Amino acid sequence: LCLKVLLDELVSFGSFEKLNDRIESYCRNSKTVDFYEQVLHRLATDYNTEQVARTLSLLTLTLKGFTENEIKELTGISQLQWSQLKIEMRSWLTIRNGCHSISDRLMQEAVSHCFTDNNSLSIRQEIESYLLESEGMNHELTFADYNHRLKQFCYHDFYRYILEITYQRYRIQEWKQLAEWILNPQNFEVLYRSDYQLLVSCWKAIMDAEPSL
């Protein structure tokens, strides 16, 4: 991945006369994560720093990823800015079933160092609130949406939202709210059948932190 990111950076660099200097500046980094941070700072300089920081933080903190519309609604980024940023991230943006995320561990670390460290809690809370208020949460669980081959509920954002809200509450460490959320029969069914490991991790964390629950 590191070589792909480097190649993309060099291909998009606009000055042939300064290309050698740019290569040298990248090669001075002794760690991959330091190189990634340099790339991220370049993005923040070229585009709106606040929009870049907010969008990359969102893509790093998610479990299942977000659609383009969800990203624009959560961050306020315009379609033009998102399209430009998406092209910049083409070698390190993960897209699965129309949902976007940053899944590479070292890139996640770089984003955290550059943008996320001081505001990850508030971003996670915003993700949680946004999904809870989404129209997609009005969907009713039905086994017609269960894919036996994939062994998970599919075909509607509702199931992804339940997993995402569970994950965000787990990372925020809202143990009481998380316990109540998991014990909801509908949520439990989705978690049990779609992400059993997340369910187990949450329950162990709750028992360790709040045995009385």
mmCIF file of N, CA, C and O in Angstrom, residues 40 49-78 82 85 89 92-94 98-104 107-131 160-161 164-165 167-168 171-172:
data_model
loop_
_atom_site.group_PDB
_atom_site.id
_atom_site.type_symbol
_atom_site.label_atom_id
_atom_site.label_comp_id
_atom_site.label_asym_id
_atom_site.label_seq_id
_atom_site.Cartn_x
_atom_site.Cartn_y
_atom_site.Cartn_z
ATOM 1 N N LEU A 40 -1.204 13.266 4.502
ATOM 2 C CA LEU A 40 -2.422 13.832 5.077
ATOM 3 C C LEU A 40 -2.296 15.339 5.271
ATOM 4 O O LEU A 40 -3.251 16.083 5.028
ATOM 5 N N THR A 49 -9.020 22.309 5.383
ATOM 6 C CA THR A 49 -8.423 21.523 6.462
ATOM 7 C C THR A 49 -9.486 20.900 7.353
ATOM 8 O O THR A 49 -9.414 19.714 7.704
ATOM 9 N N GLU A 50 -10.489 21.688 7.738
ATOM 10 C CA GLU A 50 -11.534 21.186 8.636
ATOM 11 C C GLU A 50 -12.334 20.065 7.971
ATOM 12 O O GLU A 50 -12.634 19.047 8.612
ATOM 13 N N GLN A 51 -12.660 20.231 6.689
ATOM 14 C CA GLN A 51 -13.434 19.213 5.989
ATOM 15 C C GLN A 51 -12.633 17.919 5.828
ATOM 16 O O GLN A 51 -13.161 16.817 5.995
ATOM 17 N N VAL A 52 -11.355 18.056 5.495
ATOM 18 C CA VAL A 52 -10.493 16.881 5.348
ATOM 19 C C VAL A 52 -10.377 16.153 6.678
ATOM 20 O O VAL A 52 -10.526 14.925 6.752
ATOM 21 N N ALA A 53 -10.122 16.906 7.741
ATOM 22 C CA ALA A 53 -9.954 16.296 9.069
ATOM 23 C C ALA A 53 -11.214 15.568 9.500
ATOM 24 O O ALA A 53 -11.159 14.435 10.000
ATOM 25 N N ARG A 54 -12.345 16.195 9.313
ATOM 26 C CA ARG A 54 -13.612 15.611 9.752
ATOM 27 C C ARG A 54 -13.965 14.364 8.929
ATOM 28 O O ARG A 54 -14.388 13.343 9.477
ATOM 29 N N THR A 55 -13.761 14.443 7.625
ATOM 30 C CA THR A 55 -14.100 13.325 6.750
ATOM 31 C C THR A 55 -13.194 12.129 7.001
ATOM 32 O O THR A 55 -13.666 10.988 7.129
ATOM 33 N N LEU A 56 -11.900 12.361 7.096
ATOM 34 C CA LEU A 56 -10.966 11.251 7.332
ATOM 35 C C LEU A 56 -11.162 10.640 8.714
ATOM 36 O O LEU A 56 -11.035 9.415 8.883
ATOM 37 N N SER A 57 -11.459 11.470 9.691
ATOM 38 C CA SER A 57 -11.727 10.950 11.033
ATOM 39 C C SER A 57 -12.946 10.040 11.018
ATOM 40 O O SER A 57 -12.950 8.953 11.612
ATOM 41 N N LEU A 58 -13.988 10.481 10.332
ATOM 42 C CA LEU A 58 -15.213 9.690 10.230
ATOM 43 C C LEU A 58 -14.936 8.329 9.583
ATOM 44 O O LEU A 58 -15.384 7.290 10.067
ATOM 45 N N LEU A 59 -14.166 8.334 8.508
ATOM 46 C CA LEU A 59 -13.873 7.103 7.775
ATOM 47 C C LEU A 59 -12.968 6.165 8.567
ATOM 48 O O LEU A 59 -12.965 4.960 8.327
ATOM 49 N N THR A 60 -12.226 6.721 9.500
ATOM 50 C CA THR A 60 -11.336 5.908 10.325
ATOM 51 C C THR A 60 -12.066 5.290 11.514
ATOM 52 O O THR A 60 -11.742 4.172 11.939
ATOM 53 N N LEU A 61 -13.049 5.987 12.055
ATOM 54 C CA LEU A 61 -13.711 5.557 13.289
ATOM 55 C C LEU A 61 -14.886 4.616 13.045
ATOM 56 O O LEU A 61 -15.445 4.074 13.997
ATOM 57 N N THR A 62 -15.263 4.406 11.802
ATOM 58 C CA THR A 62 -16.425 3.571 11.516
ATOM 59 C C THR A 62 -16.086 2.083 11.538
ATOM 60 O O THR A 62 -14.937 1.693 11.295
ATOM 61 N N LEU A 63 -17.089 1.274 11.802
ATOM 62 C CA LEU A 63 -16.932 -0.182 11.757
ATOM 63 C C LEU A 63 -17.237 -0.718 10.362
ATOM 64 O O LEU A 63 -16.460 -1.488 9.802
ATOM 65 N N LYS A 64 -18.370 -0.328 9.808
ATOM 66 C CA LYS A 64 -18.839 -0.880 8.542
ATOM 67 C C LYS A 64 -18.730 0.097 7.370
ATOM 68 O O LYS A 64 -18.948 -0.295 6.226
ATOM 69 N N GLY A 65 -18.410 1.357 7.655
ATOM 70 C CA GLY A 65 -18.307 2.332 6.585
ATOM 71 C C GLY A 65 -19.611 3.099 6.369
ATOM 72 O O GLY A 65 -20.652 2.764 6.940
ATOM 73 N N PHE A 66 -19.541 4.127 5.532
ATOM 74 C CA PHE A 66 -20.692 4.977 5.252
ATOM 75 C C PHE A 66 -20.859 5.168 3.753
ATOM 76 O O PHE A 66 -19.891 5.168 3.001
ATOM 77 N N THR A 67 -22.094 5.364 3.341
ATOM 78 C CA THR A 67 -22.366 5.682 1.941
ATOM 79 C C THR A 67 -21.948 7.124 1.670
ATOM 80 O O THR A 67 -21.701 7.904 2.598
ATOM 81 N N GLU A 68 -21.903 7.483 0.409
ATOM 82 C CA GLU A 68 -21.519 8.850 0.059
ATOM 83 C C GLU A 68 -22.496 9.863 0.648
ATOM 84 O O GLU A 68 -22.081 10.917 1.154
ATOM 85 N N ASN A 69 -23.782 9.592 0.572
ATOM 86 C CA ASN A 69 -24.770 10.519 1.127
ATOM 87 C C ASN A 69 -24.597 10.669 2.634
ATOM 88 O O ASN A 69 -24.714 11.783 3.172
ATOM 89 N N GLU A 70 -24.327 9.568 3.314
ATOM 90 C CA GLU A 70 -24.124 9.630 4.765
ATOM 91 C C GLU A 70 -22.888 10.452 5.106
ATOM 92 O O GLU A 70 -22.896 11.238 6.063
ATOM 93 N N ILE A 71 -21.832 10.286 4.334
ATOM 94 C CA ILE A 71 -20.605 11.054 4.561
ATOM 95 C C ILE A 71 -20.873 12.545 4.391
ATOM 96 O O ILE A 71 -20.455 13.364 5.221
ATOM 97 N N LYS A 72 -21.598 12.900 3.340
ATOM 98 C CA LYS A 72 -21.882 14.317 3.090
ATOM 99 C C LYS A 72 -22.771 14.901 4.180
ATOM 100 O O LYS A 72 -22.577 16.054 4.601
ATOM 101 N N GLU A 73 -23.732 14.134 4.651
ATOM 102 C CA GLU A 73 -24.619 14.623 5.713
ATOM 103 C C GLU A 73 -23.890 14.738 7.050
ATOM 104 O O GLU A 73 -24.129 15.678 7.816
ATOM 105 N N LEU A 74 -23.017 13.815 7.339
ATOM 106 C CA LEU A 74 -22.302 13.824 8.622
ATOM 107 C C LEU A 74 -21.212 14.887 8.685
ATOM 108 O O LEU A 74 -20.923 15.425 9.754
ATOM 109 N N THR A 75 -20.593 15.186 7.543
ATOM 110 C CA THR A 75 -19.442 16.090 7.551
ATOM 111 C C THR A 75 -19.745 17.468 6.983
ATOM 112 O O THR A 75 -19.012 18.416 7.257
ATOM 113 N N GLY A 76 -20.811 17.576 6.175
ATOM 114 C CA GLY A 76 -21.088 18.838 5.518
ATOM 115 C C GLY A 76 -20.221 19.082 4.296
ATOM 116 O O GLY A 76 -20.241 20.173 3.723
ATOM 117 N N ILE A 77 -19.456 18.083 3.873
ATOM 118 C CA ILE A 77 -18.593 18.236 2.707
ATOM 119 C C ILE A 77 -19.444 18.286 1.445
ATOM 120 O O ILE A 77 -20.471 17.603 1.338
ATOM 121 N N SER A 78 -19.053 19.106 0.501
ATOM 122 C CA SER A 78 -19.806 19.237 -0.745
ATOM 123 C C SER A 78 -19.506 18.058 -1.665
ATOM 124 O O SER A 78 -18.517 17.340 -1.491
ATOM 125 N N TRP A 82 -15.934 16.159 -1.956
ATOM 126 C CA TRP A 82 -15.875 14.721 -1.718
ATOM 127 C C TRP A 82 -15.306 13.995 -2.938
ATOM 128 O O TRP A 82 -14.486 13.089 -2.794
ATOM 129 N N LEU A 85 -11.580 14.554 -2.990
ATOM 130 C CA LEU A 85 -10.916 13.820 -1.909
ATOM 131 C C LEU A 85 -10.920 12.316 -2.186
ATOM 132 O O LEU A 85 -9.940 11.613 -1.909
ATOM 133 N N MET A 89 -7.769 9.672 -2.391
ATOM 134 C CA MET A 89 -7.673 8.517 -1.506
ATOM 135 C C MET A 89 -7.820 7.186 -2.241
ATOM 136 O O MET A 89 -7.953 6.143 -1.601
ATOM 137 N N TRP A 92 -6.058 4.062 -0.961
ATOM 138 C CA TRP A 92 -6.180 3.636 0.435
ATOM 139 C C TRP A 92 -7.581 3.787 1.016
ATOM 140 O O TRP A 92 -7.780 3.658 2.227
ATOM 141 N N LEU A 93 -8.558 3.984 0.155
ATOM 142 C CA LEU A 93 -9.950 4.032 0.588
ATOM 143 C C LEU A 93 -10.596 2.670 0.332
ATOM 144 O O LEU A 93 -10.547 2.152 -0.782
ATOM 145 N N THR A 94 -11.178 2.087 1.365
ATOM 146 C CA THR A 94 -11.855 0.803 1.230
ATOM 147 C C THR A 94 -13.330 1.033 0.917
ATOM 148 O O THR A 94 -13.989 1.820 1.598
ATOM 149 N N GLY A 98 -20.821 -0.392 -1.355
ATOM 150 C CA GLY A 98 -21.185 1.018 -1.427
ATOM 151 C C GLY A 98 -20.836 1.833 -0.192
ATOM 152 O O GLY A 98 -21.168 3.022 -0.126
ATOM 153 N N CYS A 99 -20.172 1.222 0.780
ATOM 154 C CA CYS A 99 -19.802 1.908 2.025
ATOM 155 C C CYS A 99 -18.303 2.157 2.064
ATOM 156 O O CYS A 99 -17.507 1.258 1.755
ATOM 157 N N HIS A 100 -17.912 3.359 2.472
ATOM 158 C CA HIS A 100 -16.526 3.796 2.428
ATOM 159 C C HIS A 100 -15.923 3.827 3.832
ATOM 160 O O HIS A 100 -16.574 4.256 4.792
ATOM 161 N N SER A 101 -14.661 3.410 3.923
ATOM 162 C CA SER A 101 -13.946 3.462 5.196
ATOM 163 C C SER A 101 -12.442 3.445 4.924
ATOM 164 O O SER A 101 -12.002 3.156 3.809
ATOM 165 N N ILE A 102 -11.679 3.761 5.961
ATOM 166 C CA ILE A 102 -10.222 3.611 5.917
ATOM 167 C C ILE A 102 -9.886 2.448 6.836
ATOM 168 O O ILE A 102 -10.035 2.550 8.053
ATOM 169 N N SER A 103 -9.454 1.342 6.258
ATOM 170 C CA SER A 103 -9.257 0.128 7.044
ATOM 171 C C SER A 103 -7.798 -0.232 7.274
ATOM 172 O O SER A 103 -7.496 -1.095 8.096
ATOM 173 N N ASP A 104 -6.876 0.402 6.547
ATOM 174 C CA ASP A 104 -5.460 0.115 6.758
ATOM 175 C C ASP A 104 -5.007 0.631 8.120
ATOM 176 O O ASP A 104 -5.228 1.802 8.461
ATOM 177 N N MET A 107 -2.595 3.709 8.151
ATOM 178 C CA MET A 107 -3.273 4.935 7.726
ATOM 179 C C MET A 107 -4.224 5.408 8.817
ATOM 180 O O MET A 107 -4.350 6.623 9.060
ATOM 181 N N GLN A 108 -4.880 4.471 9.489
ATOM 182 C CA GLN A 108 -5.732 4.843 10.618
ATOM 183 C C GLN A 108 -4.920 5.542 11.703
ATOM 184 O O GLN A 108 -5.353 6.547 12.273
ATOM 185 N N GLU A 109 -3.740 5.014 11.967
ATOM 186 C CA GLU A 109 -2.860 5.616 12.977
ATOM 187 C C GLU A 109 -2.442 7.023 12.571
ATOM 188 O O GLU A 109 -2.409 7.941 13.396
ATOM 189 N N ALA A 110 -2.140 7.205 11.288
ATOM 190 C CA ALA A 110 -1.739 8.523 10.798
ATOM 191 C C ALA A 110 -2.882 9.522 10.915
ATOM 192 O O ALA A 110 -2.689 10.664 11.351
ATOM 193 N N VAL A 111 -4.085 9.109 10.541
ATOM 194 C CA VAL A 111 -5.255 9.984 10.660
ATOM 195 C C VAL A 111 -5.490 10.351 12.121
ATOM 196 O O VAL A 111 -5.796 11.500 12.450
ATOM 197 N N SER A 112 -5.341 9.375 12.994
ATOM 198 C CA SER A 112 -5.525 9.625 14.424
ATOM 199 C C SER A 112 -4.527 10.664 14.924
ATOM 200 O O SER A 112 -4.896 11.607 15.639
ATOM 201 N N HIS A 113 -3.255 10.516 14.540
ATOM 202 C CA HIS A 113 -2.225 11.470 14.982
ATOM 203 C C HIS A 113 -2.498 12.875 14.450
ATOM 204 O O HIS A 113 -2.306 13.871 15.161
ATOM 205 N N CYS A 114 -2.931 12.946 13.196
ATOM 206 C CA CYS A 114 -3.097 14.247 12.548
ATOM 207 C C CYS A 114 -4.390 14.962 12.933
ATOM 208 O O CYS A 114 -4.403 16.188 13.100
ATOM 209 N N PHE A 115 -5.486 14.197 13.068
ATOM 210 C CA PHE A 115 -6.789 14.841 13.152
ATOM 211 C C PHE A 115 -7.693 14.381 14.295
ATOM 212 O O PHE A 115 -8.529 15.154 14.757
ATOM 213 N N THR A 116 -7.589 13.147 14.727
ATOM 214 C CA THR A 116 -8.666 12.532 15.495
ATOM 215 C C THR A 116 -8.440 12.472 16.997
ATOM 216 O O THR A 116 -9.396 12.402 17.769
ATOM 217 N N ASP A 117 -7.188 12.482 17.433
ATOM 218 C CA ASP A 117 -6.870 12.190 18.833
ATOM 219 C C ASP A 117 -7.712 12.968 19.836
ATOM 220 O O ASP A 117 -8.168 12.424 20.838
ATOM 221 N N ASN A 118 -7.920 14.264 19.594
ATOM 222 C CA ASN A 118 -8.573 15.118 20.585
ATOM 223 C C ASN A 118 -10.094 15.185 20.450
ATOM 224 O O ASN A 118 -10.756 15.778 21.307
ATOM 225 N N ASN A 119 -10.648 14.621 19.397
ATOM 226 C CA ASN A 119 -12.096 14.753 19.198
ATOM 227 C C ASN A 119 -12.775 13.454 18.794
ATOM 228 O O ASN A 119 -13.891 13.479 18.273
ATOM 229 N N SER A 120 -12.128 12.324 19.011
ATOM 230 C CA SER A 120 -12.722 11.047 18.608
ATOM 231 C C SER A 120 -14.022 10.768 19.360
ATOM 232 O O SER A 120 -14.978 10.234 18.789
ATOM 233 N N LEU A 121 -14.075 11.152 20.633
ATOM 234 C CA LEU A 121 -15.283 10.908 21.423
ATOM 235 C C LEU A 121 -16.477 11.654 20.845
ATOM 236 O O LEU A 121 -17.556 11.077 20.665
ATOM 237 N N SER A 122 -16.293 12.921 20.538
ATOM 238 C CA SER A 122 -17.407 13.712 20.014
ATOM 239 C C SER A 122 -17.844 13.212 18.638
ATOM 240 O O SER A 122 -19.043 13.199 18.328
ATOM 241 N N ILE A 123 -16.897 12.765 17.819
ATOM 242 C CA ILE A 123 -17.253 12.244 16.494
ATOM 243 C C ILE A 123 -18.043 10.954 16.633
ATOM 244 O O ILE A 123 -19.048 10.743 15.945
ATOM 245 N N ARG A 124 -17.623 10.081 17.538
ATOM 246 C CA ARG A 124 -18.360 8.831 17.762
ATOM 247 C C ARG A 124 -19.783 9.126 18.255
ATOM 248 O O ARG A 124 -20.742 8.462 17.851
ATOM 249 N N GLN A 125 -19.929 10.104 19.120
ATOM 250 C CA GLN A 125 -21.252 10.467 19.620
ATOM 251 C C GLN A 125 -22.122 11.023 18.496
ATOM 252 O O GLN A 125 -23.330 10.753 18.449
ATOM 253 N N GLU A 126 -21.521 11.792 17.601
ATOM 254 C CA GLU A 126 -22.268 12.325 16.461
ATOM 255 C C GLU A 126 -22.713 11.207 15.524
ATOM 256 O O GLU A 126 -23.834 11.237 14.996
ATOM 257 N N ILE A 127 -21.842 10.223 15.305
ATOM 258 C CA ILE A 127 -22.210 9.066 14.482
ATOM 259 C C ILE A 127 -23.402 8.347 15.099
ATOM 260 O O ILE A 127 -24.385 8.016 14.421
ATOM 261 N N GLU A 128 -23.314 8.109 16.392
ATOM 262 C CA GLU A 128 -24.392 7.419 17.110
ATOM 263 C C GLU A 128 -25.707 8.171 16.987
ATOM 264 O O GLU A 128 -26.748 7.588 16.648
ATOM 265 N N SER A 129 -25.684 9.479 17.242
ATOM 266 C CA SER A 129 -26.909 10.284 17.183
ATOM 267 C C SER A 129 -27.477 10.321 15.775
ATOM 268 O O SER A 129 -28.694 10.212 15.575
ATOM 269 N N TYR A 130 -26.608 10.483 14.792
ATOM 270 C CA TYR A 130 -27.052 10.549 13.397
ATOM 271 C C TYR A 130 -27.783 9.269 12.988
ATOM 272 O O TYR A 130 -28.853 9.317 12.378
ATOM 273 N N LEU A 131 -27.213 8.124 13.337
ATOM 274 C CA LEU A 131 -27.822 6.854 12.939
ATOM 275 C C LEU A 131 -29.123 6.590 13.688
ATOM 276 O O LEU A 131 -30.090 6.081 13.116
ATOM 277 N N ARG A 160 -26.955 -2.611 9.217
ATOM 278 C CA ARG A 160 -25.637 -1.976 9.335
ATOM 279 C C ARG A 160 -25.655 -0.929 10.436
ATOM 280 O O ARG A 160 -24.670 -0.791 11.194
ATOM 281 N N TYR A 161 -26.743 -0.192 10.548
ATOM 282 C CA TYR A 161 -26.837 0.829 11.578
ATOM 283 C C TYR A 161 -26.775 0.215 12.981
ATOM 284 O O TYR A 161 -26.130 0.766 13.885
ATOM 285 N N GLU A 164 -23.251 -0.646 13.689
ATOM 286 C CA GLU A 164 -22.439 0.566 13.841
ATOM 287 C C GLU A 164 -22.705 1.243 15.182
ATOM 288 O O GLU A 164 -21.763 1.675 15.876
ATOM 289 N N ILE A 165 -23.957 1.359 15.560
ATOM 290 C CA ILE A 165 -24.297 1.979 16.849
ATOM 291 C C ILE A 165 -23.720 1.160 17.999
ATOM 292 O O ILE A 165 -23.184 1.708 18.974
ATOM 293 N N TYR A 167 -21.071 -0.766 17.940
ATOM 294 C CA TYR A 167 -19.621 -0.566 17.942
ATOM 295 C C TYR A 167 -19.245 0.783 18.530
ATOM 296 O O TYR A 167 -18.310 0.887 19.335
ATOM 297 N N GLN A 168 -19.972 1.849 18.158
ATOM 298 C CA GLN A 168 -19.647 3.181 18.663
ATOM 299 C C GLN A 168 -19.886 3.262 20.171
ATOM 300 O O GLN A 168 -19.079 3.854 20.904
ATOM 301 N N ARG A 171 -16.989 1.572 21.864
ATOM 302 C CA ARG A 171 -15.770 2.370 21.879
ATOM 303 C C ARG A 171 -15.893 3.595 22.778
ATOM 304 O O ARG A 171 -14.916 4.038 23.380
ATOM 305 N N ILE A 172 -17.101 4.135 22.890
ATOM 306 C CA ILE A 172 -17.328 5.259 23.799
ATOM 307 C C ILE A 172 -17.338 4.796 25.251
ATOM 308 O O ILE A 172 -17.103 5.558 26.173
#
